[in-house]
CSV table of C-alpha atoms and ligand atoms in Angstrom, one decimal:
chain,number,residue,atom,x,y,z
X,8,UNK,CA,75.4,118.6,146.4
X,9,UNK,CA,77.7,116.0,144.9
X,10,UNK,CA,81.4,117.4,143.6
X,11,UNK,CA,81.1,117.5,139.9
X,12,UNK,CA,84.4,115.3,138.8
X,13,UNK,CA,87.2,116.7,136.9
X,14,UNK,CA,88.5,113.4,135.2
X,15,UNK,CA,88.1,110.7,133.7
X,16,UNK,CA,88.3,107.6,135.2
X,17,UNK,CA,91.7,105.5,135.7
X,18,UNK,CA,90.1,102.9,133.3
X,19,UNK,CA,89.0,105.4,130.7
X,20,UNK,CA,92.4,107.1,130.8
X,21,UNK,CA,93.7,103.5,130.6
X,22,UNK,CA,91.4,103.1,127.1
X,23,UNK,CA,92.1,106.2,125.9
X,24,UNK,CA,95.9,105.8,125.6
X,25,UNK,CA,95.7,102.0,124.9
X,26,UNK,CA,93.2,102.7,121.8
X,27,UNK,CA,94.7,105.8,120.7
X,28,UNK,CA,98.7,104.3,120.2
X,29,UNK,CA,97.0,101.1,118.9
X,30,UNK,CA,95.2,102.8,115.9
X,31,UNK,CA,97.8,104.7,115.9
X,32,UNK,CA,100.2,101.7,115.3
X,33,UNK,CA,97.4,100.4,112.9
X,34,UNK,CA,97.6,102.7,110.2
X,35,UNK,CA,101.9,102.4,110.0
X,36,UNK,CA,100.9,98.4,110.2
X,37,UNK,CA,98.6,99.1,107.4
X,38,UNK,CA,100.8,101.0,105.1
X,39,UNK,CA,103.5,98.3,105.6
X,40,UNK,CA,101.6,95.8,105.0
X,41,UNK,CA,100.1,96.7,101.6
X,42,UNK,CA,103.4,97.2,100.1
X,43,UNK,CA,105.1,94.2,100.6
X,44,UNK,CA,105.5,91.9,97.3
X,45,UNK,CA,102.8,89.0,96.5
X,46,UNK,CA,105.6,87.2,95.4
X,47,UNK,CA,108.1,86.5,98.6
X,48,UNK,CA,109.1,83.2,99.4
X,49,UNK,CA,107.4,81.5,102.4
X,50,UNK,CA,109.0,81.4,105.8
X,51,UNK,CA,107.9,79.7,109.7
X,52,UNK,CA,109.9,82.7,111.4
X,53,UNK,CA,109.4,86.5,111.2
X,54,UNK,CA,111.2,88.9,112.6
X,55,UNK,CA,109.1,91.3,113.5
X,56,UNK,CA,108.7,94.4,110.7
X,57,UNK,CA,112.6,93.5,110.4
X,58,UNK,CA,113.5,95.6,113.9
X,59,UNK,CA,115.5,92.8,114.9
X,60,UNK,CA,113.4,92.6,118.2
X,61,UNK,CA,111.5,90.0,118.6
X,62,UNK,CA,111.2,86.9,116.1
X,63,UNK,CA,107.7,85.4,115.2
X,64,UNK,CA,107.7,81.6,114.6
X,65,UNK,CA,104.8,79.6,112.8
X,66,UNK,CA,104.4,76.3,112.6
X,67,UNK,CA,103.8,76.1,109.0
X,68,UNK,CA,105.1,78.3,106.1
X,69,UNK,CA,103.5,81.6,104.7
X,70,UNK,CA,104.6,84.4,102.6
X,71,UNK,CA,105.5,87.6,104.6
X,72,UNK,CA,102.3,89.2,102.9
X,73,UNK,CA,100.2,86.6,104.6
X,74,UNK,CA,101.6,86.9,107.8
X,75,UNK,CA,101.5,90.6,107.9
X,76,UNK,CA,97.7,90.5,106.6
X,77,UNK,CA,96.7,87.5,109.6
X,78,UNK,CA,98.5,89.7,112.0
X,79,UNK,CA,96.9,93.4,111.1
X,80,UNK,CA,93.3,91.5,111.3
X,81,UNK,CA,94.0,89.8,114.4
X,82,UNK,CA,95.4,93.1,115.8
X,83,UNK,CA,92.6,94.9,115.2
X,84,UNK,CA,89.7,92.8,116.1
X,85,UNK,CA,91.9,92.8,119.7
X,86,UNK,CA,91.2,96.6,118.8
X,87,UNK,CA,87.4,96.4,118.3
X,88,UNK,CA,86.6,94.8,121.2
X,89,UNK,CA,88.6,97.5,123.7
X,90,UNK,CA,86.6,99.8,121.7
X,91,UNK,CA,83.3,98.4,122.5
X,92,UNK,CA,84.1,98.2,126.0
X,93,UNK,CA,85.4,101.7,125.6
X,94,UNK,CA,81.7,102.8,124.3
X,95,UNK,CA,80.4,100.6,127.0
X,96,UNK,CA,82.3,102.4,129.7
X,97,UNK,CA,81.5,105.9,128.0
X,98,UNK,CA,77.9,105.3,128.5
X,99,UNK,CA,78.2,103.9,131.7
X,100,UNK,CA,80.6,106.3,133.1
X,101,UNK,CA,79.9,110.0,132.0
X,102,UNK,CA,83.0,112.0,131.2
X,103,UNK,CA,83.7,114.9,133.1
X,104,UNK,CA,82.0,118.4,131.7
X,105,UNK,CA,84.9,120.2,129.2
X,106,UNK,CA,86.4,123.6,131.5
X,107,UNK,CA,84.6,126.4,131.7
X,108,UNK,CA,87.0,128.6,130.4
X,109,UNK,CA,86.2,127.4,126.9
X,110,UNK,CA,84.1,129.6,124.2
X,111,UNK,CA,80.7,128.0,122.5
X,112,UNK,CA,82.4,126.7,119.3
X,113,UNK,CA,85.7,125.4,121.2
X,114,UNK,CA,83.0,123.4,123.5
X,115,UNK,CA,80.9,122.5,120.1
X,116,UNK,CA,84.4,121.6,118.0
X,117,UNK,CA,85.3,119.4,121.1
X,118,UNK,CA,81.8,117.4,121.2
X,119,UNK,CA,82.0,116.8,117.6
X,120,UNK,CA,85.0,115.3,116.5
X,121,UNK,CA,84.8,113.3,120.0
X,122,UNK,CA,81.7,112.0,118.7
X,123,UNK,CA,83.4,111.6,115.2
X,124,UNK,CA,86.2,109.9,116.7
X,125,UNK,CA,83.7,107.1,118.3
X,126,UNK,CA,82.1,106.5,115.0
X,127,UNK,CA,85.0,105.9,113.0
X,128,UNK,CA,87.1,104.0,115.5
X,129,UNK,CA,84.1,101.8,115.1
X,130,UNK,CA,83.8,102.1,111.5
X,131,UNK,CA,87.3,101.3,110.5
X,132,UNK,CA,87.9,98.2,112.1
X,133,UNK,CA,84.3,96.9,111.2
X,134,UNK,CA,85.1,97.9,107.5
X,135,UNK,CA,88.6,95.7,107.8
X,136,UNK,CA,86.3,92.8,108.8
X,137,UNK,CA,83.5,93.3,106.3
X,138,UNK,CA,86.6,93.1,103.9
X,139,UNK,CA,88.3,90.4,105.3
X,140,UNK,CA,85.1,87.9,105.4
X,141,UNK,CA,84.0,89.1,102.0
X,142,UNK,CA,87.5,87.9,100.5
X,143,UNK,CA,88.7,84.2,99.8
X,144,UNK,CA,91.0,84.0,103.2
X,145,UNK,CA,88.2,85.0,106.2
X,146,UNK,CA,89.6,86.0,109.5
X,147,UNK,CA,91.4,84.2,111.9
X,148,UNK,CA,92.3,85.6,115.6
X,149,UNK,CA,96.1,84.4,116.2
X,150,UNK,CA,95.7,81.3,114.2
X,151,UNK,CA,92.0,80.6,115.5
X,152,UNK,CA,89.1,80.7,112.7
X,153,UNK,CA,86.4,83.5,113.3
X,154,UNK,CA,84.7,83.9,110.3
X,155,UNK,CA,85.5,82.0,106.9
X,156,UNK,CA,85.7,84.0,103.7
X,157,UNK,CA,83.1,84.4,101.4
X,158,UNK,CA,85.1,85.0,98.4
X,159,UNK,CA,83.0,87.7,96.6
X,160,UNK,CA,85.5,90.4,95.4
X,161,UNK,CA,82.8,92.9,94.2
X,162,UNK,CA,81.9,93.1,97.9
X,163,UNK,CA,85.2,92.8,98.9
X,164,UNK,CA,86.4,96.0,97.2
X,165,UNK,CA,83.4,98.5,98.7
X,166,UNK,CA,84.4,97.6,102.0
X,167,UNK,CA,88.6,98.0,100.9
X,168,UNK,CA,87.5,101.7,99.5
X,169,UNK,CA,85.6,102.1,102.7
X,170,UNK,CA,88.3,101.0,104.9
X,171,UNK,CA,90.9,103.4,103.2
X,172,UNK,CA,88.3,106.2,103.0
X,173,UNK,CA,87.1,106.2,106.8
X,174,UNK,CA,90.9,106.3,107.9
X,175,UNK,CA,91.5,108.9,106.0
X,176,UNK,CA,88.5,110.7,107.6
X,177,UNK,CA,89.5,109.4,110.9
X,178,UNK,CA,93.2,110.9,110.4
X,179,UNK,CA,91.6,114.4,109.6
X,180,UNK,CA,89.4,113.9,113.5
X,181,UNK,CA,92.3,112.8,114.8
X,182,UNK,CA,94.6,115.7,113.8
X,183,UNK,CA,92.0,118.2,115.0
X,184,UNK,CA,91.9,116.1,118.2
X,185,UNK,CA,95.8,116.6,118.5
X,186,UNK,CA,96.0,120.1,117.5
X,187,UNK,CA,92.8,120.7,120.0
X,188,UNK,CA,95.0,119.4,122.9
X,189,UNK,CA,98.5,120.9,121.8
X,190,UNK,CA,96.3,124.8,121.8
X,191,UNK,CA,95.2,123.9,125.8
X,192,UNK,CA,98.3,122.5,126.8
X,193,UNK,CA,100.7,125.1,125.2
X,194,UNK,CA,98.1,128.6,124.6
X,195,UNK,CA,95.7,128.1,126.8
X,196,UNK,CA,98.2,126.2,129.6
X,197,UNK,CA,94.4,125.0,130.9
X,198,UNK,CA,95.1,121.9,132.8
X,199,UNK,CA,92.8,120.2,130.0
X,200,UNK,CA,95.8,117.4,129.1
X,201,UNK,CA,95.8,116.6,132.7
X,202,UNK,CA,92.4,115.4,132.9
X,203,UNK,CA,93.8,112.4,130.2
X,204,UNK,CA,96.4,111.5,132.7
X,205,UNK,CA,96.8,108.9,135.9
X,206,UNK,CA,98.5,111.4,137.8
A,26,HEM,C1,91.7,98.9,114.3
A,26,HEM,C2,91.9,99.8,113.4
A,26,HEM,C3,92.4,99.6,112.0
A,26,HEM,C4,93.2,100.5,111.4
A,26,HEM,C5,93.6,101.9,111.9
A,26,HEM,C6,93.5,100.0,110.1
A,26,HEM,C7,94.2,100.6,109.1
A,26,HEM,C8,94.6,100.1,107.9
A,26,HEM,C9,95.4,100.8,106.9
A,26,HEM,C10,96.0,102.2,107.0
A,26,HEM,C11,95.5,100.0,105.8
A,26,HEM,C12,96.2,100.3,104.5
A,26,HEM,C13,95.2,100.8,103.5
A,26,HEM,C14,95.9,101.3,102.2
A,26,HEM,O1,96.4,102.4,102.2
A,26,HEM,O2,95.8,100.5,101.2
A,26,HEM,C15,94.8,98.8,106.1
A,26,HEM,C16,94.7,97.7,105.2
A,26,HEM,C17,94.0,96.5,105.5
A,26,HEM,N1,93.3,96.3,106.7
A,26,HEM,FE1,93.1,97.5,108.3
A,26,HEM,N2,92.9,98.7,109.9
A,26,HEM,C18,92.3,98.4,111.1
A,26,HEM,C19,91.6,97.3,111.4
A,26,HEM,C20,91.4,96.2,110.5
A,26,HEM,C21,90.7,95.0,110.8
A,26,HEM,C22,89.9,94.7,112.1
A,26,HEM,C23,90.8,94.2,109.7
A,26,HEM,C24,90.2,92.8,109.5
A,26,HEM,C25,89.8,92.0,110.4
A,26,HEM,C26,91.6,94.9,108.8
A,26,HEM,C27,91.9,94.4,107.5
A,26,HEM,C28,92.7,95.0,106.6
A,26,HEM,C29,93.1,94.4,105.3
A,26,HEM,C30,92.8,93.0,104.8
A,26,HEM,C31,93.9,95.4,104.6
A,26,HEM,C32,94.6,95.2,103.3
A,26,HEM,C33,93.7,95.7,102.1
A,26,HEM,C34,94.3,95.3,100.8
A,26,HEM,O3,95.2,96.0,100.3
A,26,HEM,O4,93.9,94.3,100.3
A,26,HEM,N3,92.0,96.1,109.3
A,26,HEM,N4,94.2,98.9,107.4
């Protein structure tokens, strides 16, 4: 009889933490984004979300807004596609069966916000890009054109109040996630954390 695995693969643990800090990132990209002014004056250099790390140059001028905007979409269609490899490894690869030692619900809990955390990882990147292609300005992927926009802004705004929406849905998932691990880690002291981890 084959030994039933206890964790994930290297690659899934590699997705996992990869897609998890990105999103992650995406939402604090988000909320800075949306606040900057309409009105800035246009600029070839950016340094990045003003950390004095690392300056972005252009070679032609855009307002702040714009650069932020091109940056967040390109960002997370980079996101999409780990995610559909993600799904495709998932399917390909079963993960490992949860520990024994946990009840019915904890096991049922577990199952579902996983499963909730697939659908909205795809859902709120694929709501940014119905948005993007349904307003004037499309989507390019580090300067190159993917999809040109459409321009209709009735459109455009279901799938803004859908992108908002899902990541506030996906926050809830993700905080139950987090507190579900922070329980077996520090209650429980279950080993589950270490099935996440390369060593
Ligand atoms: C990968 C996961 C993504 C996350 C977690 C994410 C998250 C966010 C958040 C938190 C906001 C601010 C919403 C608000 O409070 O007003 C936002 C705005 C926006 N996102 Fe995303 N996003 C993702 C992917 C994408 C993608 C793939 C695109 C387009 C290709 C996109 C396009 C936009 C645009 C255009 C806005 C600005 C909406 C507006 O105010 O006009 N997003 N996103």
């Amino acid at each position: 009889m084959a030994i039933e695995s206890t964790k994930y693969t290297k690659t899934a643990i590699i997705l996992h933490w990869l897609i998890g800090l990105g999103i992650i990132f995406m939402f604090l990209f988000g909320w800075y984004m949306v606040d900057l002014p309409k009105d800035a004056p246009k600029a070839m250099s950016f340094d990045l979300f003003d950390l004095g790390i690392y300056t972005w140059r252009l070679n032609e001028e855009v307002s702040p807004r714009a650069f932020y905007f091109n940056l967040h979409k390109s960002v997370g269609i980079t996101i999409l596609g780990l995610i559909i490899f993600r799904i495709f490894w998932r399917l390909t690869h079963p993960a490992p069966a949860l520990i024994k030692t946990m009840k019915a619900w904890e096991k049922k809990l577990a199952h579902t916000t996983h499963h909730a955390l697939y659908l909205m990882m795809v859902l709120i990147p694929a709501s940014g890009a119905a948005m993007a292609i349904y307003s004037k300005y499309g989507i390019k992927w580090f300067g190159i054109p993917l999809a040109e926009g459409l321009g209709n802004d009735t459109i455009r705004d279901i799938f803004k109040n859908a992108h908002i929406n899902i990541g506030i849905i996906l926050l809830v998932f993700l905080g139950l996630h987090i507190l579900g691990a922070l329980k077996h880690t520090f209650v429980n002291k279950d080993g589950t954390l270490k099935r996440m981890m390369l060593k």
